[in-house]
């Protein structure tokens, strides 16, 4: 089975021998790949919804891997028993849904070795929450596929070594390695924020004025980081 680049980037962060749970597996192509490539011997493929899980079952059956991939329907990490897996993948969902899934797992999440996350949006807010909640960013990557940028975050229980929350939000490991696509991610975000500010200027409500100030602050942070990246300076 061939995987899209987005999922291949996730695979890079899964060490051989890992016991994995793929939360929100949908088609289960990631679990099938992990077993077929000998990266994992056992994978739990979970999904909240019946339809995706039926699709997953069809693919797993076709691959002849029903004995190695356990299909479970349920919400987030609720489908995993304590100590059952060491690595959890949560990919292709919004940043706030990913956060909710980790948060709902409570202390159990911290007994995992790593979480490999691929948020479709809100990655800065997700990283900020992670580092404030006892997760360190171990490594990260960005991949561009079909004109879209995807960020992949590998996070582990512990303290994030970058104290600067602004840098942590854009990706501390991405910033350290001056990832060539980081500037593109930042510029996309700046474009969105500038559009939001323009829209907000049409409204005179005090609530909007407050929100506009917050967005302007975010723009300042991102412009500062963009400048550092361009001049190759530290923040
Ligand atoms: C867009 S698909 C992503 C599929 C796959 N992970 C990928 O990256 O290609 C999102 C999947 O997550 C599932 N999902 C959404 N919220 C969930 C939750 N709280 N727990 C488990 N699965 C969830 C949806 O049913 C859907 O199948």
Coordinates of C-alpha atoms and ligand atoms in Angstrom, one line a residue:
X1 CA 0.0 0.0 0.0
X2 CA 1.3 3.5 -0.9
X3 CA 0.7 6.3 1.5
X4 CA 0.2 10.0 0.8
X5 CA 3.1 12.2 1.8
X6 CA 1.2 13.5 4.8
X7 CA 0.8 10.1 6.3
X8 CA 4.4 9.1 5.3
X9 CA 5.6 12.1 7.4
X10 CA 3.7 10.7 10.3
X11 CA 5.3 7.3 9.8
X12 CA 8.8 8.8 10.1
X13 CA 8.0 9.6 13.8
X14 CA 7.0 6.0 14.7
X15 CA 10.0 3.9 15.7
X16 CA 10.1 0.3 14.6
X17 CA 8.6 -2.0 17.2
X18 CA 6.0 0.6 18.4
X19 CA 2.6 -0.6 19.4
X20 CA 0.3 2.0 17.9
X21 CA -3.2 3.3 18.2
X22 CA -4.5 5.3 15.3
X23 CA -7.3 7.4 16.6
X24 CA -9.8 8.6 13.9
X25 CA -8.4 6.0 11.6
X26 CA -11.1 6.4 8.9
X27 CA -9.9 4.1 6.1
X28 CA -7.2 2.4 8.3
X29 CA -4.5 2.9 5.6
X30 CA -2.0 4.0 8.2
X31 CA -2.4 0.8 10.4
X32 CA -2.2 -1.4 7.3
X33 CA 1.0 0.3 6.2
X34 CA 2.6 0.0 9.6
X35 CA 2.0 -3.7 9.7
X36 CA 2.9 -4.4 6.1
X37 CA 6.2 -2.5 6.5
X38 CA 7.0 -4.4 9.7
X39 CA 7.1 -1.2 11.7
X40 CA 4.4 -2.5 14.1
X41 CA 3.2 -6.0 15.0
X42 CA 0.0 -4.8 16.5
X43 CA -2.1 -1.6 15.8
X44 CA -5.4 -0.5 17.3
X45 CA -7.5 1.4 14.7
X46 CA -10.2 3.5 16.4
X47 CA -12.9 5.7 15.1
X48 CA -15.9 7.5 16.6
X49 CA -18.1 6.7 13.7
X50 CA -19.5 3.5 12.3
X51 CA -19.1 4.5 8.6
X52 CA -15.4 5.1 8.7
X53 CA -14.9 1.9 10.8
X54 CA -16.7 -0.1 8.2
X55 CA -14.4 1.2 5.6
X56 CA -11.5 0.4 7.8
X57 CA -12.7 -3.1 8.3
X58 CA -13.0 -3.6 4.5
X59 CA -9.4 -2.4 3.9
X60 CA -8.0 -4.5 6.8
X61 CA -9.9 -7.6 5.6
X62 CA -8.6 -7.1 2.1
X63 CA -5.1 -6.8 3.4
X64 CA -5.6 -10.0 5.4
X65 CA -4.6 -8.3 8.6
X66 CA -7.7 -8.7 10.8
X67 CA -5.5 -10.6 13.4
X68 CA -3.0 -7.7 13.7
X69 CA -5.2 -4.6 13.5
X70 CA -7.9 -4.3 16.2
X71 CA -10.8 -2.2 15.1
X72 CA -12.7 -0.4 17.8
X73 CA -15.5 2.1 17.7
X74 CA -15.4 4.9 20.3
X75 CA -14.4 8.4 21.3
X76 CA -10.7 9.3 21.3
X77 CA -8.5 7.4 23.7
X78 CA -11.4 5.7 25.5
X79 CA -10.9 2.7 23.3
X80 CA -7.5 1.9 24.7
X81 CA -6.8 0.1 27.9
X82 CA -3.9 1.2 30.2
X83 CA -0.5 0.0 28.9
X84 CA -2.0 -1.4 25.7
X85 CA 0.0 0.9 23.3
X86 CA 3.0 3.1 23.5
X87 CA 2.3 5.5 20.5
X88 CA -0.8 7.3 19.6
X89 CA -1.5 8.9 16.2
X90 CA -4.2 11.5 15.9
X91 CA -4.2 12.9 12.4
X92 CA -6.5 14.7 9.9
X93 CA -8.6 16.5 12.6
X94 CA -8.8 20.1 13.8
X95 CA -6.4 21.2 16.5
X96 CA -9.2 21.7 19.0
X97 CA -10.5 18.2 18.5
X98 CA -7.0 16.8 19.0
X99 CA -6.6 18.8 22.2
X100 CA -10.0 17.6 23.4
X101 CA -9.1 14.0 22.8
X102 CA -5.8 14.3 24.7
X103 CA -7.5 16.3 27.5
X104 CA -10.3 13.8 27.9
X105 CA -7.8 11.0 28.4
X106 CA -6.5 12.7 31.6
X107 CA -3.5 11.2 33.3
X108 CA -3.6 8.1 31.1
X109 CA -2.2 10.1 28.2
X110 CA 1.0 10.8 30.1
X111 CA 1.8 7.1 30.4
X112 CA 2.2 6.9 26.6
X113 CA 5.7 7.3 25.1
X114 CA 4.6 9.7 22.3
X115 CA 1.8 11.3 20.5
X116 CA 2.1 11.9 16.8
X117 CA -0.3 14.7 15.9
X118 CA -1.3 16.2 12.5
X119 CA -3.7 19.0 13.0
X120 CA -5.6 20.4 10.0
X121 CA -5.8 23.8 11.6
X122 CA -5.0 25.7 14.8
X123 CA -1.6 24.1 15.2
X124 CA -0.2 27.2 17.2
X125 CA -3.0 27.0 19.8
X126 CA -2.5 23.2 20.0
X127 CA 1.3 23.5 20.6
X128 CA 0.7 26.3 23.2
X129 CA -1.7 24.0 25.1
X130 CA 0.6 21.0 24.8
X131 CA 3.6 22.8 26.3
X132 CA 1.5 24.3 29.1
X133 CA 0.1 20.8 29.8
X134 CA 3.3 18.9 30.4
X135 CA 4.2 17.9 26.8
X136 CA 7.5 18.5 25.2
X137 CA 7.9 18.8 21.4
X138 CA 10.3 16.1 20.4
X139 CA 10.4 16.7 16.7
X140 CA 8.3 18.1 13.9
X141 CA 8.0 18.4 10.2
X142 CA 6.0 20.1 7.5
X143 CA 5.0 18.6 4.3
X144 CA 3.5 20.2 1.2
X145 CA 1.1 18.0 -0.8
X146 CA -1.4 19.1 -3.5
X147 CA -0.8 22.7 -2.7
X148 CA -1.5 22.4 1.0
X149 CA 0.8 22.5 4.0
X150 CA 0.6 19.9 6.7
X151 CA 2.3 20.1 10.1
X152 CA 3.2 16.9 12.0
X153 CA 4.1 17.2 15.7
X154 CA 5.8 14.4 17.7
X155 CA 5.2 15.2 21.3
X156 CA 6.3 13.3 24.5
X157 CA 5.4 13.7 28.2
X158 CA 7.8 16.2 29.8
X159 CA 8.9 19.7 29.8
X160 CA 9.3 21.6 26.6
X161 CA 12.9 23.0 26.5
X162 CA 12.0 26.2 24.6
X163 CA 10.8 28.7 27.2
X164 CA 9.5 31.2 24.6
X165 CA 5.9 30.5 24.1
X166 CA 5.8 32.4 20.8
X167 CA 8.5 30.2 19.3
X168 CA 6.9 27.1 20.9
X169 CA 3.6 28.0 19.2
X170 CA 5.0 28.0 15.6
X171 CA 7.0 24.9 16.3
X172 CA 10.2 25.0 18.4
X173 CA 11.9 22.2 16.5
X174 CA 10.8 23.7 13.2
X175 CA 12.3 27.0 14.2
X176 CA 15.5 25.5 15.4
X177 CA 16.1 23.6 12.2
X178 CA 14.9 26.6 10.1
X179 CA 12.5 24.3 8.3
X180 CA 12.3 25.6 4.8
X181 CA 8.4 25.5 4.8
X182 CA 8.0 27.3 8.2
X183 CA 8.1 30.7 6.5
X184 CA 5.3 29.6 4.2
X185 CA 3.2 28.4 7.1
X186 CA 3.8 31.7 8.9
X187 CA 2.9 33.8 5.8
X188 CA -0.3 31.8 5.3
X189 CA -1.2 32.5 8.9
X190 CA -0.4 36.2 8.6
X191 CA -2.6 36.4 5.5
X192 CA -5.5 34.9 7.4
X193 CA -5.0 37.2 10.3
X194 CA -4.8 40.3 8.1
X195 CA -8.0 39.3 6.4
X196 CA -9.7 38.8 9.8
X197 CA -8.5 42.3 10.9
X198 CA -9.8 43.9 7.7
X199 CA -13.2 42.3 8.2
X200 CA -13.3 43.4 11.9
X201 CA -12.6 47.0 10.9
X202 CA -16.1 47.1 9.5
X203 CA -17.6 46.6 13.0
X204 CA -17.7 49.2 15.7
X205 CA -18.6 46.9 18.6
X206 CA -16.3 47.0 21.7
X207 CA -16.1 43.1 21.7
X208 CA -14.8 43.2 18.1
X209 CA -12.3 46.0 19.1
X210 CA -10.9 43.7 21.8
X211 CA -10.7 40.7 19.5
X212 CA -9.0 42.9 16.8
X213 CA -6.3 43.9 19.4
X214 CA -5.7 40.2 20.1
X215 CA -5.4 39.4 16.4
X216 CA -3.0 42.4 15.9
X217 CA -0.9 41.0 18.7
X218 CA -0.7 37.6 16.9
X219 CA 0.3 39.4 13.7
X220 CA 3.1 41.2 15.6
X221 CA 4.4 37.9 17.0
X222 CA 4.3 36.2 13.6
X223 CA 6.0 39.1 11.9
X224 CA 8.7 39.1 14.5
X225 CA 9.3 35.4 13.9
X226 CA 9.2 35.8 10.2
X227 CA 11.9 38.5 10.5
X228 CA 14.1 36.3 12.5
X229 CA 13.8 33.5 10.0
X230 CA 14.6 35.8 7.1
X231 CA 17.7 37.2 8.9
X232 CA 18.6 33.8 10.4
X233 CA 18.8 35.5 13.8
X234 CA 17.7 34.2 17.2
X235 CA 14.6 35.7 18.7
Ligands
LIG1 C1 -10.6 13.3 8.2 S1 -10.6 11.8 8.9 C2 -8.8 11.5 9.1 C3 -8.4 10.1 8.8 C4 -7.0 9.7 9.1 N1 -6.6 9.8 10.4 C5 -6.1 10.6 8.2 O1 -5.4 11.4 8.7 O2 -6.1 10.4 7.0 C6 -11.1 12.1 10.6 C7 -11.6 10.8 11.3 O3 -11.6 11.1 12.7 C8 -12.8 10.5 13.2 N2 -13.1 11.2 14.5 C9 -13.5 12.5 14.7 N3 -13.5 12.7 16.0 C10 -13.1 11.6 16.7 C11 -13.0 11.2 18.0 N4 -13.3 12.1 19.0 N5 -12.6 10.0 18.3 C12 -12.3 9.1 17.3 N6 -12.4 9.4 16.0 C13 -12.8 10.6 15.7 C14 -13.9 10.8 12.1 O4 -15.0 9.9 12.2 C15 -13.0 10.5 10.8 O5 -13.1 9.2 10.4

